[in-house]
Coordinates of C-alpha atoms in Angstrom, one line a residue:
M598 CA 36.4 -31.2 -47.8
N599 CA 38.6 -29.8 -50.3
K600 CA 39.9 -27.2 -50.4
G601 CA 43.3 -25.1 -51.3
C602 CA 44.4 -26.6 -54.3
H603 CA 41.9 -29.5 -54.3
Y604 CA 44.4 -32.5 -53.7
N605 CA 41.5 -34.3 -51.3
G606 CA 40.4 -37.3 -53.9
H607 CA 44.1 -37.9 -55.3
Y608 CA 47.2 -40.0 -54.4
Q609 CA 50.3 -38.0 -52.9
W610 CA 54.4 -39.4 -52.3
T611 CA 54.7 -40.5 -49.0
G612 CA 58.3 -40.2 -47.4
E613 CA 57.6 -43.8 -45.4
E614 CA 58.5 -47.7 -47.7
C615 CA 55.6 -49.2 -47.8
Q616 CA 55.0 -51.7 -45.3
A617 CA 53.5 -54.7 -45.0
G618 CA 49.5 -54.3 -44.9
D619 CA 49.4 -51.3 -47.4
A620 CA 47.9 -52.4 -51.4
G621 CA 49.9 -52.8 -54.2
L622 CA 53.0 -54.2 -51.9
P623 CA 55.5 -56.1 -54.1
A624 CA 55.0 -59.9 -53.0
A625 CA 58.7 -60.1 -53.5
C626 CA 59.4 -57.5 -50.3
A627 CA 59.6 -58.2 -46.7
P628 CA 57.7 -55.4 -45.1
P629 CA 60.7 -53.5 -44.9
P630 CA 60.9 -51.2 -41.6
P631 CA 59.3 -47.2 -42.0
T632 CA 61.7 -44.4 -43.5
P633 CA 60.7 -40.4 -41.2
A634 CA 62.4 -38.4 -44.0
P635 CA 62.3 -39.6 -48.4
T636 CA 65.7 -40.7 -49.3
K637 CA 67.7 -40.0 -52.8
E638 CA 67.2 -43.2 -53.4
F639 CA 64.2 -44.7 -54.1
P640 CA 63.4 -48.4 -51.8
T641 CA 63.8 -51.5 -53.2
C642 CA 60.1 -52.2 -51.8
G643 CA 58.5 -48.9 -53.0
V644 CA 57.0 -45.5 -51.2
R645 CA 53.5 -45.3 -49.5
I646 CA 51.6 -43.4 -51.6
S647 CA 47.8 -42.0 -48.8
L648 CA 44.6 -40.6 -49.9
G649 CA 45.3 -36.8 -49.3
N650 CA 41.3 -37.1 -47.8
G651 CA 42.8 -39.4 -45.6
A652 CA 41.2 -42.9 -46.5
G653 CA 44.7 -45.4 -46.9
F654 CA 47.7 -46.4 -48.5
H655 CA 48.6 -47.7 -51.2
C656 CA 52.5 -48.9 -52.4
E657 CA 53.9 -47.7 -55.4
D658 CA 56.5 -49.1 -56.6
D659 CA 57.3 -46.7 -59.7
P660 CA 59.4 -44.1 -58.5
S661 CA 58.5 -42.0 -62.4
A662 CA 54.6 -42.8 -61.3
T663 CA 52.4 -40.1 -61.5
E664 CA 49.7 -41.1 -61.4
H665 CA 48.1 -44.7 -59.4
A666 CA 44.5 -46.6 -60.2
G667 CA 43.7 -43.0 -62.7
K668 CA 43.9 -40.5 -59.5
K669 CA 46.9 -37.9 -59.9
I670 CA 49.6 -38.1 -57.7
V671 CA 50.1 -35.4 -56.1
F672 CA 53.2 -34.2 -52.9
A673 CA 53.4 -32.4 -49.8
C674 CA 56.8 -31.2 -47.9
C675 CA 56.5 -32.3 -44.6
D676 CA 59.1 -31.5 -42.1
A677 CA 61.0 -34.5 -40.9
D678 CA 58.9 -35.8 -38.4
M679 CA 56.7 -36.2 -41.5
R680 CA 53.2 -36.0 -39.0
Y681 CA 51.2 -34.8 -41.3
S682 CA 50.4 -31.7 -39.6
T683 CA 53.6 -30.2 -40.4
C684 CA 53.1 -30.9 -44.4
T685 CA 51.9 -28.1 -46.8
R686 CA 50.7 -29.1 -50.6
A687 CA 51.9 -25.0 -52.2
D688 CA 55.1 -22.8 -52.3
A689 CA 55.5 -20.1 -50.0
D690 CA 53.7 -18.1 -52.5
G691 CA 50.9 -20.3 -52.8
E692 CA 52.0 -22.1 -55.9
C693 CA 50.5 -25.2 -55.3
Y694 CA 54.0 -28.1 -56.3
A695 CA 51.9 -30.1 -58.7
G696 CA 49.3 -28.3 -59.3
F697 CA 46.1 -26.2 -58.5
L698 CA 43.7 -29.4 -59.9
N699 CA 40.4 -27.7 -60.1
P700 CA 40.4 -28.1 -62.6
V701 CA 43.0 -31.7 -63.1
S702 CA 44.2 -30.5 -66.9
N703 CA 46.4 -28.2 -64.1
F704 CA 48.1 -31.0 -63.3
A705 CA 52.1 -30.3 -62.8
P706 CA 53.1 -34.3 -62.2
K707 CA 56.2 -35.3 -60.9
T708 CA 57.9 -38.2 -60.2
W709 CA 59.2 -38.8 -56.3
H710 CA 62.8 -37.6 -57.2
E711 CA 61.0 -34.1 -58.2
A712 CA 58.5 -34.3 -55.3
T713 CA 61.8 -35.5 -52.7
N714 CA 64.1 -32.1 -54.7
V715 CA 61.2 -30.2 -54.2
C716 CA 61.0 -30.4 -50.2
A717 CA 65.0 -30.6 -49.9

């Protein structure tokens, strides 16, 4: 169900490095161990992006990306344990971090570094 910020049909940055089995994992990358929280340095092998509806992961190796496969890359701020039940897509005032995506023209793109800084 698409409630709140309407991010379910779009990708969102995670704080996890890409892993074996993720679509788009660069061939030169050995499966790195997961990173439990965002770091200031973009991981060499990329960062997982997940569909907002939980339908799967893809490896994004461009920290400047704001779209993937025709979908926007949005973000949520999560507690350090990265459990998705502790994530929020909006600030304390209820403003969606990457804009309210209904309509998509409201998208406020953020790179991985920008998203990490918002959630710091």
